[in-house]
mmCIF file of C-alpha atoms in Angstrom:
data_model
loop_
_atom_site.group_PDB
_atom_site.id
_atom_site.type_symbol
_atom_site.label_atom_id
_atom_site.label_comp_id
_atom_site.label_asym_id
_atom_site.label_seq_id
_atom_site.Cartn_x
_atom_site.Cartn_y
_atom_site.Cartn_z
ATOM 1 C CA UNK V 1 197.735 128.384 135.270
ATOM 2 C CA UNK V 2 195.150 127.466 133.142
ATOM 3 C CA UNK V 3 191.239 129.677 132.989
ATOM 4 C CA UNK V 4 188.346 128.833 131.410
ATOM 5 C CA UNK V 5 188.331 129.466 128.107
ATOM 6 C CA UNK V 6 184.404 130.473 128.050
ATOM 7 C CA UNK V 7 184.418 132.584 131.304
ATOM 8 C CA UNK V 8 187.945 133.246 132.133
ATOM 9 C CA UNK V 9 187.594 131.616 135.624
ATOM 10 C CA UNK V 10 190.107 130.500 136.978
ATOM 11 C CA UNK V 11 188.680 127.600 139.071
ATOM 12 C CA UNK V 12 189.063 124.986 135.919
ATOM 13 C CA UNK V 13 190.269 121.455 136.500
ATOM 14 C CA UNK V 14 191.632 119.070 134.491
ATOM 15 C CA UNK V 15 189.432 115.436 133.910
ATOM 16 C CA UNK V 16 188.650 113.022 131.639
ATOM 17 C CA UNK V 17 185.524 113.003 130.050
ATOM 18 C CA UNK V 18 183.668 110.759 127.181
ATOM 19 C CA UNK V 19 183.002 112.774 124.277
ATOM 20 C CA UNK V 20 180.950 111.607 121.020
ATOM 21 C CA UNK V 21 183.280 112.634 117.897
ATOM 22 C CA UNK V 22 182.028 112.367 114.352
ATOM 23 C CA UNK V 23 184.441 110.335 111.828
ATOM 24 C CA UNK V 24 185.530 112.128 108.771
ATOM 25 C CA UNK V 25 183.354 110.920 106.780
ATOM 26 C CA UNK V 26 180.375 111.795 108.182
ATOM 27 C CA UNK V 27 178.288 108.646 108.117
ATOM 28 C CA UNK V 28 178.825 107.979 111.927
ATOM 29 C CA UNK V 29 179.896 109.043 115.522
ATOM 30 C CA UNK V 30 182.136 107.090 118.000
ATOM 31 C CA UNK V 31 182.114 107.612 121.704
ATOM 32 C CA UNK V 32 185.620 107.918 123.299
ATOM 33 C CA UNK V 33 186.251 107.590 126.625
ATOM 34 C CA UNK V 34 188.725 109.313 129.427
ATOM 35 C CA UNK V 35 189.416 112.159 127.006
ATOM 36 C CA UNK V 36 191.410 114.987 128.425
ATOM 37 C CA UNK V 37 188.828 117.844 129.456
ATOM 38 C CA UNK V 38 188.825 121.249 131.016
ATOM 39 C CA UNK V 39 186.115 121.834 133.305
ATOM 40 C CA UNK V 40 184.898 124.974 134.911
ATOM 41 C CA UNK V 41 183.793 124.807 138.702
ATOM 42 C CA UNK V 42 182.301 128.510 137.868
ATOM 43 C CA UNK V 43 180.535 128.184 134.329
ATOM 44 C CA UNK V 44 180.028 124.865 134.463
ATOM 45 C CA UNK V 45 181.696 124.219 130.980
ATOM 46 C CA UNK V 46 183.098 120.867 129.830
ATOM 47 C CA UNK V 47 185.667 120.803 127.235
ATOM 48 C CA UNK V 48 188.579 119.790 125.546
ATOM 49 C CA UNK V 49 191.424 122.428 124.716
ATOM 50 C CA UNK V 50 192.499 123.041 120.656
ATOM 51 C CA UNK V 51 195.380 120.220 121.198
ATOM 52 C CA UNK V 52 192.989 117.877 121.738
ATOM 53 C CA UNK V 53 190.615 118.575 119.313
ATOM 54 C CA UNK V 54 192.664 118.869 117.212
ATOM 55 C CA UNK V 55 194.783 115.273 117.903
ATOM 56 C CA UNK V 56 191.611 113.373 117.951
ATOM 57 C CA UNK V 57 190.477 115.075 114.322
ATOM 58 C CA UNK V 58 193.628 114.271 112.957
ATOM 59 C CA UNK V 59 194.323 110.849 114.265
ATOM 60 C CA UNK V 60 190.196 110.155 112.909
ATOM 61 C CA UNK V 61 191.807 111.371 108.893
ATOM 62 C CA UNK V 62 194.935 109.064 109.332
ATOM 63 C CA UNK V 63 193.495 105.947 110.507
ATOM 64 C CA UNK V 64 191.365 103.108 108.871
ATOM 65 C CA UNK V 65 188.368 104.044 111.054
ATOM 66 C CA UNK V 66 186.187 100.969 109.181
ATOM 67 C CA UNK V 67 186.907 99.000 111.945
ATOM 68 C CA UNK V 68 186.647 101.303 115.185
ATOM 69 C CA UNK V 69 184.320 100.195 117.494
ATOM 70 C CA UNK V 70 181.268 102.558 118.387
ATOM 71 C CA UNK V 71 183.259 102.823 121.909
ATOM 72 C CA UNK V 72 187.069 103.099 122.722
ATOM 73 C CA UNK V 73 189.477 104.836 124.708
ATOM 74 C CA UNK V 74 191.450 108.251 123.940
ATOM 75 C CA UNK V 75 194.208 105.734 124.322
ATOM 76 C CA UNK V 76 193.292 103.296 122.081
ATOM 77 C CA UNK V 77 192.369 106.068 119.361
ATOM 78 C CA UNK V 78 195.974 108.165 119.643
ATOM 79 C CA UNK V 79 197.485 104.544 120.067
ATOM 80 C CA UNK V 80 195.891 102.975 116.420
ATOM 81 C CA UNK V 81 198.477 102.610 113.841
ATOM 82 C CA UNK V 82 198.377 105.274 111.410
ATOM 83 C CA UNK V 83 197.936 105.077 107.207
ATOM 84 C CA UNK V 84 199.826 108.352 106.665
ATOM 85 C CA UNK V 85 202.809 109.819 109.236
ATOM 86 C CA UNK V 86 200.304 113.494 109.701
ATOM 87 C CA UNK V 87 197.913 115.558 108.021
ATOM 88 C CA UNK V 88 199.597 117.385 105.026
ATOM 89 C CA UNK V 89 195.976 119.276 104.638
ATOM 90 C CA UNK V 90 197.029 121.079 107.968
#
């Protein structure tokens, strides 16, 4: 059973939300729709679990971000072809 990272409440649901993420070069941010998220009914926080945040960060680091549109779905982002196999800096 998942509990809220912020308040430890068990009243959480898995949702898909829109998030905004800064690209690794720091020059712009993109809108990522349908991102796996956790929503807490008790404290109202909506957040991404660490594994999801790390997956997004790694993917943005490993792909060519110059051609990304301002808006992309989570699935489209994760399916972008990688330049490297993995993040060797982790």
